[in-house]
Tab-separated table of C-alpha atoms in Angstrom:
chain	number	residue	atom	x	y	z
A	1	UNK	CA	-0.825	-0.188	-0.331
A	2	UNK	CA	2.824	2.416	0.725
A	3	UNK	CA	4.453	1.417	-2.371
A	4	UNK	CA	1.592	2.603	-4.701
A	5	UNK	CA	0.710	5.283	-2.298
A	6	UNK	CA	4.333	6.413	-2.666
A	7	UNK	CA	5.149	6.214	-6.894
A	8	UNK	CA	1.588	7.805	-6.967
A	9	UNK	CA	2.947	11.068	-4.490
A	10	UNK	CA	6.301	10.913	-6.677
A	11	UNK	CA	4.326	11.419	-10.231
A	12	UNK	CA	2.221	13.628	-9.130
A	13	UNK	CA	4.106	16.402	-7.643
A	14	UNK	CA	6.556	15.869	-10.191
A	15	UNK	CA	3.244	17.285	-12.635
A	16	UNK	CA	1.767	20.109	-9.960
A	17	UNK	CA	0.998	23.135	-12.292
A	18	UNK	CA	0.612	25.415	-8.097
A	19	UNK	CA	-0.910	28.782	-9.144
A	20	UNK	CA	0.272	28.610	-12.514
A	21	UNK	CA	-2.376	29.025	-14.056
A	22	UNK	CA	-4.541	31.056	-11.193
A	23	UNK	CA	-4.686	34.383	-12.049
A	24	UNK	CA	-6.306	34.389	-16.324
A	25	UNK	CA	-9.347	36.235	-15.759
A	26	UNK	CA	-11.738	33.610	-15.215
A	27	UNK	CA	-14.774	33.421	-12.995
A	28	UNK	CA	-12.696	30.661	-10.864
A	29	UNK	CA	-14.115	26.944	-9.627
A	30	UNK	CA	-11.750	24.187	-7.942
A	31	UNK	CA	-12.730	20.339	-7.458
A	32	UNK	CA	-11.235	17.711	-5.454
A	33	UNK	CA	-9.795	14.838	-6.771
A	34	UNK	CA	-10.045	12.564	-3.451
A	35	UNK	CA	-7.661	9.313	-4.269
A	36	UNK	CA	-7.627	6.317	-1.975
A	37	UNK	CA	-5.952	3.388	-1.919
A	38	UNK	CA	-7.534	-0.821	-0.906
A	39	UNK	CA	-6.460	-3.470	-0.905
A	40	UNK	CA	-2.954	-1.804	-3.066
A	41	UNK	CA	-5.093	-0.647	-5.896
A	42	UNK	CA	-5.595	3.366	-6.277
A	43	UNK	CA	-9.591	4.710	-6.174
A	44	UNK	CA	-11.215	7.610	-6.945
A	45	UNK	CA	-14.164	9.099	-5.311
A	46	UNK	CA	-17.130	10.540	-6.779
A	47	UNK	CA	-20.473	12.170	-6.055
A	48	UNK	CA	-23.893	12.460	-8.075
A	49	UNK	CA	-25.154	15.876	-7.808
A	50	UNK	CA	-28.926	15.770	-6.147
A	51	UNK	CA	-32.151	15.588	-8.410
A	52	UNK	CA	-33.081	18.925	-7.482
A	53	UNK	CA	-30.259	21.461	-8.903
A	54	UNK	CA	-30.908	23.597	-11.327
A	55	UNK	CA	-27.411	23.258	-12.732
A	56	UNK	CA	-26.847	19.285	-14.096
A	57	UNK	CA	-28.776	17.346	-11.783
A	58	UNK	CA	-28.048	13.857	-11.382
A	59	UNK	CA	-24.426	14.200	-13.456
A	60	UNK	CA	-21.404	12.238	-11.785
A	61	UNK	CA	-18.768	15.042	-10.762
A	62	UNK	CA	-16.190	15.590	-7.805
A	63	UNK	CA	-17.301	17.589	-4.887
A	64	UNK	CA	-16.725	21.063	-5.421
A	65	UNK	CA	-18.333	24.362	-6.613
A	66	UNK	CA	-17.788	28.168	-7.235
A	67	UNK	CA	-14.897	30.147	-5.865
A	68	UNK	CA	-15.941	32.240	-2.390
A	69	UNK	CA	-14.536	35.349	-0.844
A	70	UNK	CA	-13.233	33.461	2.131
A	71	UNK	CA	-11.192	31.453	-0.521
A	72	UNK	CA	-7.350	31.542	0.140
A	73	UNK	CA	-6.573	29.872	-2.926
A	74	UNK	CA	-7.812	26.949	-5.264
A	75	UNK	CA	-6.621	24.330	-2.302
A	76	UNK	CA	-9.341	25.990	0.238
A	77	UNK	CA	-12.156	26.041	-2.451
A	78	UNK	CA	-12.000	22.522	-3.151
A	79	UNK	CA	-11.823	21.500	0.089
A	80	UNK	CA	-14.361	23.963	1.842
A	81	UNK	CA	-16.773	22.344	-0.874
A	82	UNK	CA	-15.894	19.041	-0.465
A	83	UNK	CA	-16.647	19.078	3.634
A	84	UNK	CA	-19.634	20.402	2.742
A	85	UNK	CA	-21.223	17.859	0.420
A	86	UNK	CA	-19.556	14.640	1.865
A	87	UNK	CA	-18.623	15.801	5.124
A	88	UNK	CA	-15.018	15.090	4.384
A	89	UNK	CA	-12.902	17.040	7.020
A	90	UNK	CA	-9.598	19.558	5.734
A	91	UNK	CA	-7.308	17.638	7.713
A	92	UNK	CA	-8.921	14.461	6.769
A	93	UNK	CA	-6.802	15.286	2.861
A	94	UNK	CA	-3.292	15.267	2.572
A	95	UNK	CA	-3.145	17.515	-0.259
A	96	UNK	CA	-0.513	16.641	-3.920
A	97	UNK	CA	-1.440	19.225	-6.547
A	98	UNK	CA	-2.940	20.750	-8.375
A	99	UNK	CA	-2.965	19.960	-11.886
A	100	UNK	CA	-3.731	21.824	-15.724
A	101	UNK	CA	-7.100	23.282	-14.912
A	102	UNK	CA	-10.069	23.443	-17.358
A	103	UNK	CA	-13.252	25.743	-18.555
A	104	UNK	CA	-16.851	24.525	-17.943
A	105	UNK	CA	-19.733	24.930	-19.482
A	106	UNK	CA	-19.824	27.988	-17.339
A	107	UNK	CA	-16.837	29.373	-18.447
A	108	UNK	CA	-15.070	29.119	-15.112
A	109	UNK	CA	-11.365	28.438	-14.490
A	110	UNK	CA	-11.366	24.713	-12.918
A	111	UNK	CA	-8.908	23.611	-10.486
A	112	UNK	CA	-8.335	20.306	-9.944
A	113	UNK	CA	-6.700	19.347	-7.098
A	114	UNK	CA	-5.672	16.151	-5.822
A	115	UNK	CA	-5.728	14.812	-2.500
A	116	UNK	CA	-4.809	11.402	-0.698
A	117	UNK	CA	-7.940	9.814	1.703
A	118	UNK	CA	-8.237	7.459	4.146
A	119	UNK	CA	-9.949	4.185	2.740
A	120	UNK	CA	-11.775	3.579	5.727
A	121	UNK	CA	-13.774	7.493	5.251
A	122	UNK	CA	-17.232	7.075	5.237
A	123	UNK	CA	-19.146	9.809	3.417
A	124	UNK	CA	-22.151	11.572	4.235
A	125	UNK	CA	-23.581	13.608	1.664
A	126	UNK	CA	-25.669	16.489	1.827
A	127	UNK	CA	-29.109	15.680	0.533
A	128	UNK	CA	-29.617	18.963	-0.875
A	129	UNK	CA	-26.529	18.942	-3.100
A	130	UNK	CA	-24.976	15.398	-3.302
A	131	UNK	CA	-27.595	12.163	-3.815
A	132	UNK	CA	-25.021	9.769	-4.100
A	133	UNK	CA	-21.220	8.795	-3.662
A	134	UNK	CA	-18.760	5.855	-4.515
A	135	UNK	CA	-15.672	4.948	-5.120
A	136	UNK	CA	-13.954	3.737	-9.000
A	137	UNK	CA	-10.745	2.407	-9.617
A	138	UNK	CA	-8.322	4.421	-11.082
A	139	UNK	CA	-7.451	2.123	-13.482
A	140	UNK	CA	-10.368	2.269	-15.143
A	141	UNK	CA	-9.680	5.618	-16.571
A	142	UNK	CA	-6.954	3.871	-18.940
A	143	UNK	CA	-8.488	0.797	-19.091
A	144	UNK	CA	-12.700	0.510	-19.001
A	145	UNK	CA	-15.065	-1.881	-19.925
A	146	UNK	CA	-17.185	1.248	-21.212
A	147	UNK	CA	-16.188	3.162	-23.199
A	148	UNK	CA	-17.628	5.210	-25.736
A	149	UNK	CA	-16.118	9.216	-27.099
A	150	UNK	CA	-18.679	11.715	-27.680
A	151	UNK	CA	-17.998	14.584	-30.286
A	152	UNK	CA	-19.564	17.255	-28.968
A	153	UNK	CA	-18.830	21.359	-29.695
A	154	UNK	CA	-17.018	23.573	-27.450
A	155	UNK	CA	-17.966	26.881	-26.184
A	156	UNK	CA	-15.490	28.776	-29.562
A	157	UNK	CA	-17.807	26.353	-31.801
A	158	UNK	CA	-15.153	24.009	-32.917
A	159	UNK	CA	-15.622	20.227	-33.255
A	160	UNK	CA	-13.822	18.051	-30.564
A	161	UNK	CA	-14.516	14.444	-28.354
A	162	UNK	CA	-15.369	14.319	-24.933
A	163	UNK	CA	-14.166	11.078	-23.028
A	164	UNK	CA	-17.932	9.017	-21.949
A	165	UNK	CA	-17.603	6.079	-19.155
A	166	UNK	CA	-20.311	3.987	-18.320
A	167	UNK	CA	-19.190	2.567	-14.507
A	168	UNK	CA	-20.682	-0.577	-13.479
A	169	UNK	CA	-21.051	-0.804	-9.664
A	170	UNK	CA	-21.008	-4.254	-8.116
A	171	UNK	CA	-21.468	-3.728	-5.220
A	172	UNK	CA	-24.423	-1.532	-4.958
A	173	UNK	CA	-25.789	-2.770	-8.272
A	174	UNK	CA	-25.958	0.767	-9.565
A	175	UNK	CA	-24.197	2.176	-13.319
A	176	UNK	CA	-22.984	5.815	-13.417
A	177	UNK	CA	-22.168	7.832	-16.637
A	178	UNK	CA	-18.911	9.468	-15.814
A	179	UNK	CA	-18.220	12.066	-18.748
A	180	UNK	CA	-17.315	15.734	-19.116
A	181	UNK	CA	-15.214	18.132	-17.344
A	182	UNK	CA	-14.897	15.472	-15.216
A	183	UNK	CA	-14.177	12.241	-17.176
A	184	UNK	CA	-10.888	14.629	-18.232
A	185	UNK	CA	-9.768	15.267	-14.791
A	186	UNK	CA	-10.214	11.623	-14.424
A	187	UNK	CA	-7.936	10.376	-17.350
A	188	UNK	CA	-5.321	13.505	-17.045
A	189	UNK	CA	-5.465	12.233	-13.116
A	190	UNK	CA	-5.105	8.312	-14.943
A	191	UNK	CA	-1.995	9.069	-17.506
A	192	UNK	CA	-0.158	11.445	-14.902
A	193	UNK	CA	-0.460	8.850	-12.163
A	194	UNK	CA	0.051	4.688	-14.563
A	195	UNK	CA	2.540	6.829	-17.289
A	196	UNK	CA	0.575	4.060	-19.073
A	197	UNK	CA	-0.670	4.125	-22.832
A	198	UNK	CA	-5.092	4.399	-22.536
A	199	UNK	CA	-6.646	1.159	-24.799
A	200	UNK	CA	-8.711	4.425	-26.178
A	201	UNK	CA	-7.883	7.583	-28.101
A	202	UNK	CA	-6.521	11.145	-26.381
A	203	UNK	CA	-5.510	14.456	-27.762
A	204	UNK	CA	-1.938	14.321	-25.378
A	205	UNK	CA	1.227	13.612	-26.587
A	206	UNK	CA	1.824	11.002	-24.459
A	207	UNK	CA	5.351	10.809	-24.079
A	208	UNK	CA	5.473	14.742	-23.445
A	209	UNK	CA	2.002	14.789	-21.174
A	210	UNK	CA	2.276	17.456	-19.081
A	211	UNK	CA	3.735	20.199	-21.910
A	212	UNK	CA	0.280	19.192	-23.194
A	213	UNK	CA	-1.747	19.141	-21.350
A	214	UNK	CA	-0.853	22.859	-20.643
A	215	UNK	CA	-0.826	23.589	-24.362
A	216	UNK	CA	-4.291	22.500	-24.833
A	217	UNK	CA	-5.273	24.405	-22.417
A	218	UNK	CA	-3.750	27.859	-23.495
A	219	UNK	CA	-5.611	27.271	-26.923
A	220	UNK	CA	-8.899	26.674	-25.517
A	221	UNK	CA	-8.055	29.418	-22.806
A	222	UNK	CA	-7.234	31.004	-26.537
A	223	UNK	CA	-9.952	30.595	-28.347
A	224	UNK	CA	-12.242	31.270	-25.544
A	225	UNK	CA	-10.928	34.473	-25.084
A	226	UNK	CA	-11.272	35.289	-29.324
A	227	UNK	CA	-14.863	34.303	-28.857
A	228	UNK	CA	-15.311	37.004	-26.059
A	229	UNK	CA	-13.925	39.945	-28.381
A	230	UNK	CA	-15.399	38.981	-32.032
A	231	UNK	CA	-18.464	39.313	-29.483
A	232	UNK	CA	-18.007	42.579	-28.054
């Protein structure tokens, strides 16, 4: 268990972007990517958004949300939201790094914060925000049993492909669909930690994963910026 965690820690620290993208002039949001080790395997904790929420009801996501004035940085935001949504105390998270951010449908700059939690953690979902909490083996995001790529149009108008995973949780006899930015972050996390070629296509140069991920992000940001200018 030690070595699995150690190896993951080391690889993640090498890919920490810190506050490199924090000054971009977009509204900020953060998500926590909570990792745990069980029986020598890395697992990733995910939540399902409550059905009464206005935005993306019933969708799978990571604990997280918009930055608030009280938050010192993206890490603070992710930890505060995880506490509010699933009862995870900030001191129960060993924060390792921040990965390359993404941009959501509302044009928020979303920073993924990666941290380890204990495998004994029992989630206490806030029913106003979360209807379910489950874990998926991290390797599922490079070797899935049920995967498809969905074509979609980015906010700046060009076509791309979106990862869509279906995960059957035999323990709770439920099926979960993981797609969009959540799947994007899960794939990047798995690529960073395992350093293996996935069984599906990704738009990264796998020999230069981090510089490729940063370039992709900056291209996305630039195209959004250009679109804003053309709308003025």
